[in-house]
Coordinates of C-alpha atoms in Angstrom, one line a residue:
Chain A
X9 CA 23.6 -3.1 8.9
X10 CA 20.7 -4.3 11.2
X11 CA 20.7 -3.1 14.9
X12 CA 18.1 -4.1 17.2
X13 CA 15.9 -1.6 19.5
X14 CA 13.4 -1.3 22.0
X15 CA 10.1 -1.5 20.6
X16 CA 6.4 -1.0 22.2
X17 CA 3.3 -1.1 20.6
X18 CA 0.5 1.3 22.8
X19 CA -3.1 1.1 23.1
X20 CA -4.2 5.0 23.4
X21 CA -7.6 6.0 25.2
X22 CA -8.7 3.4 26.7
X23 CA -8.1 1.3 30.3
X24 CA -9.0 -1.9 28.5
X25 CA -6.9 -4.2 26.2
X26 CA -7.6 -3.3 22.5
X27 CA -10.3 -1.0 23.0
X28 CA -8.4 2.3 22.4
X29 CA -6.4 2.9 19.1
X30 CA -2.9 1.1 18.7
X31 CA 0.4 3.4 17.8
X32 CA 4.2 1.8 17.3
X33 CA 6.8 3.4 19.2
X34 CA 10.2 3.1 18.0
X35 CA 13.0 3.9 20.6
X36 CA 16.0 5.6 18.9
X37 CA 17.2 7.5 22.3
X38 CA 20.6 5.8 21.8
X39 CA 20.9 5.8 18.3
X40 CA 22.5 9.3 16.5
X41 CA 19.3 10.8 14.5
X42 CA 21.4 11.1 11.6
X43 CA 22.5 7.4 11.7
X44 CA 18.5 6.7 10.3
X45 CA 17.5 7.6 7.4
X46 CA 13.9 9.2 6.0
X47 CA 13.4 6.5 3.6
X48 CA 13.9 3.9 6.6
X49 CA 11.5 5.9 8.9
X50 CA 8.7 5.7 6.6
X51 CA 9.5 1.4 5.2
X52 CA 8.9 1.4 9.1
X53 CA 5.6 3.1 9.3
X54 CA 4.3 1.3 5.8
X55 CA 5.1 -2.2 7.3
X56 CA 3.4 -1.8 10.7
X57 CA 0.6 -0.7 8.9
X58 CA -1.0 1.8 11.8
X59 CA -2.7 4.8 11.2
X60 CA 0.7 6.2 13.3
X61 CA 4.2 4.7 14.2
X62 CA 6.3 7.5 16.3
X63 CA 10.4 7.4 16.9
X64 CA 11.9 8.6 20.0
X65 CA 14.9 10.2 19.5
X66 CA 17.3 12.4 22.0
X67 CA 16.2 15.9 22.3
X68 CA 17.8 18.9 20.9
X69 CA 15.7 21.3 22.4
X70 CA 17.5 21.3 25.7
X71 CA 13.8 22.2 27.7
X72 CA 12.5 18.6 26.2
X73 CA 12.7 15.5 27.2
X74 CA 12.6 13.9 23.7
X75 CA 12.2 14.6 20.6
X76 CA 8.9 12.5 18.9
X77 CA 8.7 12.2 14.6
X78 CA 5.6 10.7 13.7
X79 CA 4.4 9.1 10.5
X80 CA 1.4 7.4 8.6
X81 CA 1.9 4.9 6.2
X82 CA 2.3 7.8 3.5
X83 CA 4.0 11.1 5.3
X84 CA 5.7 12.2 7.7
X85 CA 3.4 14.8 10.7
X86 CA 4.2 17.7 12.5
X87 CA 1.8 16.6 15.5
X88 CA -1.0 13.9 16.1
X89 CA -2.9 13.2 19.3
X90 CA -3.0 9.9 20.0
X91 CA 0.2 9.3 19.1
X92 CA 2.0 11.7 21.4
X93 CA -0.3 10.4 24.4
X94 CA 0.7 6.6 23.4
X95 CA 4.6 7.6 22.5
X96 CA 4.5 9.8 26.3
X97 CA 3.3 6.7 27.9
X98 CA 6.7 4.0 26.0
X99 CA 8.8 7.2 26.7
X100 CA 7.9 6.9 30.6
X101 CA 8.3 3.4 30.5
X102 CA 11.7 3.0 28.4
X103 CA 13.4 5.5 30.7
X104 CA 12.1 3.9 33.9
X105 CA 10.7 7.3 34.8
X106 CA 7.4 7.1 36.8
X107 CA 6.3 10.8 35.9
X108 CA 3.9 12.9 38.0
X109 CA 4.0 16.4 36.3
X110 CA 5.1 17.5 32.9
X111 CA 6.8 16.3 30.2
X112 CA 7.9 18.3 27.0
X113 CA 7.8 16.7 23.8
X114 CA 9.7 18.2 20.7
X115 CA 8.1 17.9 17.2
X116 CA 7.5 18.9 14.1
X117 CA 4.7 22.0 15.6
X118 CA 7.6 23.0 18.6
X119 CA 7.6 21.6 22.0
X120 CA 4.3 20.4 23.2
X121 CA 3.6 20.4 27.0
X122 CA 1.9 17.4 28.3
X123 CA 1.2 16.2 31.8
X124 CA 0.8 12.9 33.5
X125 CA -1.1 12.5 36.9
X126 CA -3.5 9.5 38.0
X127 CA -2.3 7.5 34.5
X128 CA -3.8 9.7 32.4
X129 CA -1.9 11.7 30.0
X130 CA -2.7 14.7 28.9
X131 CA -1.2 17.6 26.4
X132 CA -2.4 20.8 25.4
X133 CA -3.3 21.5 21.7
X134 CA -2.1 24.0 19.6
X135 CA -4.3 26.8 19.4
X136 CA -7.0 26.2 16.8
X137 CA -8.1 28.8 14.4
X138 CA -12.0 28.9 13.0
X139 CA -13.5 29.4 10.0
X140 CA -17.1 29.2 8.6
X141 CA -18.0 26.9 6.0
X142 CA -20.0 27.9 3.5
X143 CA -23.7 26.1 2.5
X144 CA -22.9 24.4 -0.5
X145 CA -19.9 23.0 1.8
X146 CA -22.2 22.2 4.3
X147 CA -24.6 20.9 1.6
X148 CA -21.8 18.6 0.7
X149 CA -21.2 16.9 3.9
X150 CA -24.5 16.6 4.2
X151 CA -24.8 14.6 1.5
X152 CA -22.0 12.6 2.4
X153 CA -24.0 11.8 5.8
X154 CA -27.1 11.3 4.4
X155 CA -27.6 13.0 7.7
X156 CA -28.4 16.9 8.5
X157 CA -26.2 18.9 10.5
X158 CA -28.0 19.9 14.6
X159 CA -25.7 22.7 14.6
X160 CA -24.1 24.9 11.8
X161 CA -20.7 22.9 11.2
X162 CA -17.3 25.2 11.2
X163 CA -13.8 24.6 9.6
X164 CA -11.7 24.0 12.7
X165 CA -7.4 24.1 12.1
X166 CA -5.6 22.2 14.9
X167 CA -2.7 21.0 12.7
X168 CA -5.2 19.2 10.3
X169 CA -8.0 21.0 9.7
X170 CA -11.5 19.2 10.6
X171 CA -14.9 19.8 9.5
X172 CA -16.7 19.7 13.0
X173 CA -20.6 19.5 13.2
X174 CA -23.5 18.5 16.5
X175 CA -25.7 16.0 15.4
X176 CA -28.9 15.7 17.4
X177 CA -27.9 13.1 19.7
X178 CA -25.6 10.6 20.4
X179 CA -27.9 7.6 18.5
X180 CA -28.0 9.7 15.4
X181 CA -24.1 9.8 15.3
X182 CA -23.8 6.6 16.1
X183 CA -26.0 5.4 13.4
X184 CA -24.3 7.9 10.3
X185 CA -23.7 5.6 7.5
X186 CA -21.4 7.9 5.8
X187 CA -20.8 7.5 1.6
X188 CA -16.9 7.9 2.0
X189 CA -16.5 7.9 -1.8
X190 CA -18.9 11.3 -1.9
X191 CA -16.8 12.3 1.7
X192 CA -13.5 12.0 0.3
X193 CA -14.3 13.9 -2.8
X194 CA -15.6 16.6 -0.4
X195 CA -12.7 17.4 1.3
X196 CA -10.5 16.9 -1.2
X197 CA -12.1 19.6 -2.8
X198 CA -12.6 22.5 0.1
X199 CA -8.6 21.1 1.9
X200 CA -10.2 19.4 5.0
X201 CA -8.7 16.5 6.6
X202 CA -11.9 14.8 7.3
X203 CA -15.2 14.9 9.2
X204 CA -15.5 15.3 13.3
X205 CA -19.3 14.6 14.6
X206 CA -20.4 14.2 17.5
X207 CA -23.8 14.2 19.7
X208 CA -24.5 15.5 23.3
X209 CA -25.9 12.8 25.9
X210 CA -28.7 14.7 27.4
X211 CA -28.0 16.4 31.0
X212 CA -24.0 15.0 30.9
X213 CA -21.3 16.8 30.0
X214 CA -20.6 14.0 27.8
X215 CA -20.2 13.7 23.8
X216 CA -20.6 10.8 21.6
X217 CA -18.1 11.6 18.8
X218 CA -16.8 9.7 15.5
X219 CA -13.8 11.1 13.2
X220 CA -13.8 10.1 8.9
X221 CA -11.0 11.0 6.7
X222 CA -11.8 8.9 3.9
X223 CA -9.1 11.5 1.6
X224 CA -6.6 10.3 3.8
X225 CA -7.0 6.7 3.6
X226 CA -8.7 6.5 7.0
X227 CA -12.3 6.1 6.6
X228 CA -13.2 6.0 10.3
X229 CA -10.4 6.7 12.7
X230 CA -11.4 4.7 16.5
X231 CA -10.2 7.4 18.7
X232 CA -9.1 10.8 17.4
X233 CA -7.1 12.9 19.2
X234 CA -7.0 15.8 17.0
X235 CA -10.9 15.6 16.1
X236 CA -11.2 15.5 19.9
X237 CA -9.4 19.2 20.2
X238 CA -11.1 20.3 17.2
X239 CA -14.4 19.4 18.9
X240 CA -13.6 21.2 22.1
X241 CA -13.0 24.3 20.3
X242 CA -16.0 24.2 18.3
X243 CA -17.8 23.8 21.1
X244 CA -16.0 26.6 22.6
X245 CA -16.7 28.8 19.5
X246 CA -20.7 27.6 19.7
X247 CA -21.9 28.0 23.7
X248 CA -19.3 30.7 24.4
X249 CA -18.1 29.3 27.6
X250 CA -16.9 31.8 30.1
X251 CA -15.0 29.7 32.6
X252 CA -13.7 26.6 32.3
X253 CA -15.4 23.4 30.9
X254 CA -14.8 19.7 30.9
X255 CA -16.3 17.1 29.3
X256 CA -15.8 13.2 28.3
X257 CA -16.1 11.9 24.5
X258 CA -16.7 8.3 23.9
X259 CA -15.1 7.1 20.9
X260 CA -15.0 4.1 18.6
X261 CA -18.4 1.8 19.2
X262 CA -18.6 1.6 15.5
X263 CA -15.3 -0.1 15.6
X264 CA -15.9 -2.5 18.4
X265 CA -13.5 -0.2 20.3
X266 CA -14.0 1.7 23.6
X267 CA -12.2 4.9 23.5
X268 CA -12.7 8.0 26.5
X269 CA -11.1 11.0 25.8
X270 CA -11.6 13.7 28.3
X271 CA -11.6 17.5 27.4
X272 CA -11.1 20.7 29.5
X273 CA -11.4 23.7 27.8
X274 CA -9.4 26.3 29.9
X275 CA -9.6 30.0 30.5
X276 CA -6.8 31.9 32.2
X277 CA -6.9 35.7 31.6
X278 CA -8.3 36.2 28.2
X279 CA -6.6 33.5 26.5
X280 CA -8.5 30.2 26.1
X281 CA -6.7 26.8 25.8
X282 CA -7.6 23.3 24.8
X283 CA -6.6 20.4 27.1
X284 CA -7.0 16.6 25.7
X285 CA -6.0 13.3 27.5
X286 CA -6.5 9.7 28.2
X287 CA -5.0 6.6 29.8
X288 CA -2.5 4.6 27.4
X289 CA -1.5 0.8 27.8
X290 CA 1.0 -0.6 26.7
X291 CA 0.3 -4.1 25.0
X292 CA 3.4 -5.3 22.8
X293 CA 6.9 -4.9 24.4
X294 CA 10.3 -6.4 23.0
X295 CA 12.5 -5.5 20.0
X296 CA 12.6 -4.4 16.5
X297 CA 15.0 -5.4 14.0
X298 CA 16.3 -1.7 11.6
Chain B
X30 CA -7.4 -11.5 33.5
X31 CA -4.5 -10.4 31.7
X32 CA -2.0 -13.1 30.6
X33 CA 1.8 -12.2 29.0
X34 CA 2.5 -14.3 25.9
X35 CA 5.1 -14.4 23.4
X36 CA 5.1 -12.2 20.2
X37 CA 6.9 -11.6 17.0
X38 CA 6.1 -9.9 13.7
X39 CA 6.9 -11.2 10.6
X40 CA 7.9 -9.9 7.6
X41 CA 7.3 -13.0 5.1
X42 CA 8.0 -13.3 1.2
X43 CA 11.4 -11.4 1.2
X44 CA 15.0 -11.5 2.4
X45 CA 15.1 -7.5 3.2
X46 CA 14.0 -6.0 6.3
X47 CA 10.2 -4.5 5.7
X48 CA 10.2 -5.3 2.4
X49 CA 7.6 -7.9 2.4
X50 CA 4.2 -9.0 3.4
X51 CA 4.2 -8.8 8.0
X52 CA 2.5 -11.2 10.0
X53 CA 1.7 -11.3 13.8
X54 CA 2.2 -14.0 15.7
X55 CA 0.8 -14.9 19.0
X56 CA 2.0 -18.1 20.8
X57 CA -0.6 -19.7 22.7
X58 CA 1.2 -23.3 22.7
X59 CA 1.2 -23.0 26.6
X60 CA -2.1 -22.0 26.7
X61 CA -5.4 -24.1 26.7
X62 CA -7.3 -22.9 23.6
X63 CA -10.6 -22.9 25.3
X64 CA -9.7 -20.3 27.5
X65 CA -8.8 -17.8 24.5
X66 CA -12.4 -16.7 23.5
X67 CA -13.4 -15.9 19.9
X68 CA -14.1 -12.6 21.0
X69 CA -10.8 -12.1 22.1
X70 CA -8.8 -13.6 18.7
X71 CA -11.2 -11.3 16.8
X72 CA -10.0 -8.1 19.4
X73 CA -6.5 -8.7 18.7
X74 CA -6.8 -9.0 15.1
X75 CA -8.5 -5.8 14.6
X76 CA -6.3 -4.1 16.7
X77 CA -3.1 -5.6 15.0
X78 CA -4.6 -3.9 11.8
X79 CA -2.7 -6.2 9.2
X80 CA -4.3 -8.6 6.8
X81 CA -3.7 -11.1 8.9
X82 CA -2.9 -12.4 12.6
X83 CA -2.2 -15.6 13.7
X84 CA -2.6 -17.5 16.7
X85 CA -0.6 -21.0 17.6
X86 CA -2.2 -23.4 19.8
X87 CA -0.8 -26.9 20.8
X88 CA -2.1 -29.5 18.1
X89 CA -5.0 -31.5 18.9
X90 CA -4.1 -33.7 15.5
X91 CA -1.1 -36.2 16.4
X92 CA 0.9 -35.8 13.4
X93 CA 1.0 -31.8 13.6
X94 CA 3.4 -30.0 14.9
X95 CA 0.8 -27.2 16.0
X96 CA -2.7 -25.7 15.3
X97 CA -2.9 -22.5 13.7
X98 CA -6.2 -19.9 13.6
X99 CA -5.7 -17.4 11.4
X100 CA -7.8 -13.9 11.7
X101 CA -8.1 -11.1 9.5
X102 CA -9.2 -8.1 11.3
X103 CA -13.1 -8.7 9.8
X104 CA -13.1 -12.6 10.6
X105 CA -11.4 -16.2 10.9
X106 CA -10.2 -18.2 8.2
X107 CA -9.2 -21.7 7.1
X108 CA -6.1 -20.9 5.6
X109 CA -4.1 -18.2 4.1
X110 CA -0.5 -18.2 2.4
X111 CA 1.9 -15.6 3.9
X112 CA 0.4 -16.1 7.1
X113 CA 1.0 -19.9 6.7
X114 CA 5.3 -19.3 5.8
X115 CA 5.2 -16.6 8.2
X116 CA 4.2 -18.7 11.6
X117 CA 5.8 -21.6 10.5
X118 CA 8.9 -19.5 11.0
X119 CA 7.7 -17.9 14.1
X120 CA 7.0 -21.3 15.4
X121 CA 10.7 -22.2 14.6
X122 CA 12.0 -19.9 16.9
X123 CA 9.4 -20.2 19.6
X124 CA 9.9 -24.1 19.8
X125 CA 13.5 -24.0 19.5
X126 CA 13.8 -26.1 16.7
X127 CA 16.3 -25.8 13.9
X128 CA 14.0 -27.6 11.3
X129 CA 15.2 -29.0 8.0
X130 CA 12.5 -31.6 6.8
X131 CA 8.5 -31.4 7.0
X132 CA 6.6 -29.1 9.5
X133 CA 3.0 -30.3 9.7
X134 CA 0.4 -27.4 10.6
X135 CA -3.2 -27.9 11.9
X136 CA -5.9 -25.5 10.2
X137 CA -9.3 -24.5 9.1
X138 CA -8.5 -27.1 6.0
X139 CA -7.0 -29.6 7.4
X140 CA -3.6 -30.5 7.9
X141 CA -0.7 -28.5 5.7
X142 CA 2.4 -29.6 5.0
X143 CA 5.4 -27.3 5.0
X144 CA 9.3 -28.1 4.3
X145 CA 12.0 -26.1 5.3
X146 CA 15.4 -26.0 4.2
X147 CA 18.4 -23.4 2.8
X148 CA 16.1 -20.5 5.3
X149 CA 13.3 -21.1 2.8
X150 CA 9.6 -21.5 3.8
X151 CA 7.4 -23.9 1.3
X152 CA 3.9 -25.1 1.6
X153 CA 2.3 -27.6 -0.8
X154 CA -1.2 -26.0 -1.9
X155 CA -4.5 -27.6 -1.7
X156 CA -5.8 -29.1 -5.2
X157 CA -7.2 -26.1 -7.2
X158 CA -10.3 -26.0 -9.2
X159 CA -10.5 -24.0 -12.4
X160 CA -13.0 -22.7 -13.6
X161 CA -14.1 -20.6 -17.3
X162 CA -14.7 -17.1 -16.8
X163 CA -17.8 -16.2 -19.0
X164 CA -17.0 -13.2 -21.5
X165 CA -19.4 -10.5 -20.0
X166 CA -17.8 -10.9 -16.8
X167 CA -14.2 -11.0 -18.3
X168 CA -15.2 -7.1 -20.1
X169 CA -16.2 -6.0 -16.5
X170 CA -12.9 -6.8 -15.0
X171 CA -10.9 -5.6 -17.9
X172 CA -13.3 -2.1 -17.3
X173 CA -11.8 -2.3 -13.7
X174 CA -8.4 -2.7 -15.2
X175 CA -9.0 -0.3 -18.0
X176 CA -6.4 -2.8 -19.9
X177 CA -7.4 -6.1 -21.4
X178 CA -6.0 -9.0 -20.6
X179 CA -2.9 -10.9 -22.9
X180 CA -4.6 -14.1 -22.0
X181 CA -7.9 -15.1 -21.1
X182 CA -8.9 -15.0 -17.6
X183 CA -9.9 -18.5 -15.2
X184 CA -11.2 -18.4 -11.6
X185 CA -9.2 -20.6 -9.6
X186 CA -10.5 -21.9 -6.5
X187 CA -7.3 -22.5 -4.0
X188 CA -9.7 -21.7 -0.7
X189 CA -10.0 -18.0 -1.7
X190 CA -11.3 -18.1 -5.4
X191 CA -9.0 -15.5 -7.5
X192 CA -9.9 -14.2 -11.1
X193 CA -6.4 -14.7 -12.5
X194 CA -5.2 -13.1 -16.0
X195 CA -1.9 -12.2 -18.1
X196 CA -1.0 -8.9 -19.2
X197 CA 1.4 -8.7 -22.5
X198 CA 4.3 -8.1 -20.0
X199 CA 5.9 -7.2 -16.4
X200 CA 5.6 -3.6 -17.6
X201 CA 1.9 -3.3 -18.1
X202 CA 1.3 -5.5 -15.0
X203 CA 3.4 -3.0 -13.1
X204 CA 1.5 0.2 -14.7
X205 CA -2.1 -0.9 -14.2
X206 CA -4.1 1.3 -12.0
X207 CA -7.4 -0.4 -11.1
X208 CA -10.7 1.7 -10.7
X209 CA -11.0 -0.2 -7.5
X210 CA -15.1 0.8 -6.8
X211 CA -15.5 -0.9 -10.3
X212 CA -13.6 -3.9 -9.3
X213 CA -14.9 -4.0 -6.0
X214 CA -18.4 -4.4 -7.6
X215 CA -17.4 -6.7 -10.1
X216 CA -15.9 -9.3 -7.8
X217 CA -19.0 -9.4 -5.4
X218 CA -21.0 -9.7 -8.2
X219 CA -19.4 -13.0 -9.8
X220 CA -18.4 -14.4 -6.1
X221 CA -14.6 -13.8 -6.2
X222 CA -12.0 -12.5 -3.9
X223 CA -10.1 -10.3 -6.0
X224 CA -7.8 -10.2 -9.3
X225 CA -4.2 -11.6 -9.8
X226 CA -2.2 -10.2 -13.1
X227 CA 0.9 -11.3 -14.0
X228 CA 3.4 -10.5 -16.7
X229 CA 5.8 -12.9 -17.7
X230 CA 9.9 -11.4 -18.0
X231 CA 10.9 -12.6 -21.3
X232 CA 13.2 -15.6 -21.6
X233 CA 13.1 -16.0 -18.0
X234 CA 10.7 -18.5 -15.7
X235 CA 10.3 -15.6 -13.6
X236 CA 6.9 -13.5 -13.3
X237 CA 5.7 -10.0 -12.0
X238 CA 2.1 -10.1 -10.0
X239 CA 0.1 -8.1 -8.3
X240 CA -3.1 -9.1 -6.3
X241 CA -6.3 -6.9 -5.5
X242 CA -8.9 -7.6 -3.0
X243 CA -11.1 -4.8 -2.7
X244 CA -13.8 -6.1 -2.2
X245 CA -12.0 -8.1 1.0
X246 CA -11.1 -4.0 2.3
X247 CA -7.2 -5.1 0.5
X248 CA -6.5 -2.5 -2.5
X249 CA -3.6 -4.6 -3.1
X250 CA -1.8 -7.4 -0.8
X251 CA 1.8 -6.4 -1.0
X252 CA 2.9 -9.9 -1.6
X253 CA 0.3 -13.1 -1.7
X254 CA 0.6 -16.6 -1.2
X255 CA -2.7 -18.0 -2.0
X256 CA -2.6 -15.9 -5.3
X257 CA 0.7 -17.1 -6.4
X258 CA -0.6 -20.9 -5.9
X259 CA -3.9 -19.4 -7.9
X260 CA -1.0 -18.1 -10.9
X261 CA 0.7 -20.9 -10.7
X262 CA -2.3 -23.3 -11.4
X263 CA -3.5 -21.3 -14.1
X264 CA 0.0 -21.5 -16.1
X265 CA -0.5 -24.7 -15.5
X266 CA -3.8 -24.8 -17.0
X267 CA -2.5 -22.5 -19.9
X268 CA 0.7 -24.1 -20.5
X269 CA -0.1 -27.9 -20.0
X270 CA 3.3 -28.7 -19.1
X271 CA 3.9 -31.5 -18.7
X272 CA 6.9 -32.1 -16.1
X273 CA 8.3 -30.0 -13.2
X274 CA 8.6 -26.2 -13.7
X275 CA 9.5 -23.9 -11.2
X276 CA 9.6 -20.1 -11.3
X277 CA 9.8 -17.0 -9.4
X278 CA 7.0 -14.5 -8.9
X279 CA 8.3 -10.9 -7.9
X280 CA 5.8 -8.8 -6.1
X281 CA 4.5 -5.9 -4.4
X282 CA 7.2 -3.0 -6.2
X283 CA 3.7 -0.8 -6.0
X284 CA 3.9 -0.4 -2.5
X285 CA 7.7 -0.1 -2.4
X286 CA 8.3 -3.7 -1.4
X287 CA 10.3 -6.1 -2.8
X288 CA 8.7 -9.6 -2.1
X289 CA 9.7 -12.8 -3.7
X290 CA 7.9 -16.1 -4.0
X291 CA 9.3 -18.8 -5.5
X292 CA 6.4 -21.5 -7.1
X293 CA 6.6 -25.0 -8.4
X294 CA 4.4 -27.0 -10.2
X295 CA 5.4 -31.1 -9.7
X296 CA 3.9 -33.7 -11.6
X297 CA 3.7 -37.1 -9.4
X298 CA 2.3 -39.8 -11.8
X299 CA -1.0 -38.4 -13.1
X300 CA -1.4 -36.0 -10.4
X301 CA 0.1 -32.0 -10.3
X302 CA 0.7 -30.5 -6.8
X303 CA 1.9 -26.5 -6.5
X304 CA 3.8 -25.6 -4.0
X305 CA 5.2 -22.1 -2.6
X306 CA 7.8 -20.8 -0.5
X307 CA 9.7 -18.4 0.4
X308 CA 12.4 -16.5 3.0
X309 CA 10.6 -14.9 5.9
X310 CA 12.3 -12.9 8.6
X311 CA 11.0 -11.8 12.3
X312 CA 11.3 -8.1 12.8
X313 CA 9.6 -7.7 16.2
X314 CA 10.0 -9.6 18.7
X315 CA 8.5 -9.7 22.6
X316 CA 5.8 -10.3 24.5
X317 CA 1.7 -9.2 24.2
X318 CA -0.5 -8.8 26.8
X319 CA -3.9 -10.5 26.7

């Protein structure tokens, strides 16, 4: 049986119209979970054809607000970025709620906090762990870049698990020219998600920064939320911050787009957390036919 | 300035709900085309991410019912199938109309003709031109195949030019898996868009095809208009028949969809015509903002 729902398509990261990166939102709030199956979650997410479509279902974490299951056109996630910043922003506006403060989000990693305040919306990401990566690794992505690495790259896990380097400057990330045939083999072969690199605009607090994950179909992602946490705490892990940092990273110019998303790295006791946010607009709104 | 226009997506070449090849559709019939920059089509096309988005503008040729620009999200084109049966049907709902008879569209080749009856969706094809496929370039598609073809290959020219081949059966049409770098090569190199392969059911005028364009950034088109009117004038060229034949072409079971496309080949005096057509349905449905 077909039923019809609310539907919004969301522009994540940016203030202007098609300049951020796009996510379907699905709203299932009145529809029983149950009611939908897998297999017509993920026709859903194959048809619109976005790196993520999201559906809002009612919580059953009573702390939540909703509960948020994402997928690509191949899998179901635990957590993505962008998506839970775009899917935050439809939430707000399907239940008429004009949110200053938080908002908890059930998902596949538990509840994520995030916050709205001056349109921006921002969450806080899951604590990353870091790992070294060993030369002939590092030798590897090189080649991939036909580009060397500024700064010693690192393994950093956020939920997927990026491969962050510096490059010099923002031009020379700019101008990377990956091989994404020699990239995907590379991460396919050490269990990386893709490549995060980025490059510091001289005397800002301000990071140029491009995401690849040619092994998962992606080649250049236009505004990466995830990259964008695993590049706040490799830069955590690098310069040792000890207070708290913030910092803007431009995303997308490769891909005509005009991403911002703006980082705080936080330090309350001896606990450090990652912050990532971004305005979200909303540029499709009507129905969908299930 | 941001204007509010109306929007649908949708789903062409099948009867089932995201089952076949989507389409967006932006209605700009109240809108003065010269105030819709390039810049902007091109925007919304990228950001759509599907093969193609359309736009419908009021016609500026008396007989047609509208004009139509089509955009993939790398540039414009002159004319493309799905996109074609797919805004024909958006422009059905848009306008109102109830059509059973001719819909005339205004494109990038001229004026199309479309009919419409029992929910179906046909277009009549513009004259192909065949052309031999020398051998050497034949062995380096069959490499990309790593299968050779049942019956020898012929470019056909139908505004895209398609390399189009049978396989012995549905079977080994279904089971091919393209080196697609190979392919990708191959088809820049000789000037073509991408391969069509069929296999014919036995007994029945019924076909299964699948249509890669790697080299256009498509692995495979779920389910493709211009290459069915590509098969069917190479069956023509094949078969020599010599009155009417009409037959089905199932597509796009690789990538769990179930699209159907039903051909004809008429014979008016000495001249053949091919026409295609199919059901399309509108999943989404609303407004965009611009």
């Amino acid at each position: 049986m077909t039923i019809t729902v609310p539907f919004k398509q969301v522009d994540v990261f940016t203030s202007k119209l098609f300049k951020g990166n796009p996510v379907a939102v699905v709203n299932f709030l009145d529809v029983e979970e149950s009611s939908i199956t897998q297999d017509t979650l993920q026709s859903i997410a194959r048809w619109t054809n976005l790196s993520e479509t999201t559906f809002l279902f009612k919580a059953t974490d009573p702390k939540s607000d909703y509960k948020l299951r994402i997928f690509t056109p191949m899998c179901e996630l635990p957590f993505a970025g962008h998506p839970t910043v775009g899917s935050c922003q439809a939430y707000l506006e399907f239940s008429g709620r004009d949110a200053v403060g938080n908002i908890y989000q059930q998902c596949g990693v538990g509840v994520v906090e995030l916050t709205v305040e001056d349109k921006k919306i921002s969450l806080k990401g899951p604590p990353p762990k870091v790992m070294e990566v060993p030369s002939a690794e590092t030798s590897d992505y090189e080649g991939s870049l036909s580009a060397e690495f500024f700064q010693k790259p690192m393994l950093l896990d956020v939920g997927p698990k990026w491969i962050v380097g510096l490059m010099r400057d923002p031009q020379s990330c700019y101008e990377l020219e990956p091989d994404f045939s020699k990239m995907k083999a590379s991460t396919i072969k050490y269990g990386a998600i893709g490549l995060v690199v980025a490059g510091k605009y001289p005397g800002e607090d301000k990071y140029e920064m491009r995401a690849f994950a040619p092994g998962d179909g992606v080649l250049e992602d236009p505004v990466c939320g995830s990259g964008s946490l695993a590049l706040a705490a490799y830069l955590q892990q690098l310069n040792n911050y000890e207070s708290n940092y913030e910092f803007e990273i431009y995303q997308g110019r490769r891909l005509y787009r005009d991403g911002k998303v703006s980082a705080k790295i936080e330090h309350l006791g001896g606990e450090v957390e990652y912050f990532i946010g971004g305005e979200a607009i909303t540029i499709v709104n009507g129905e969908i036919s299930v």
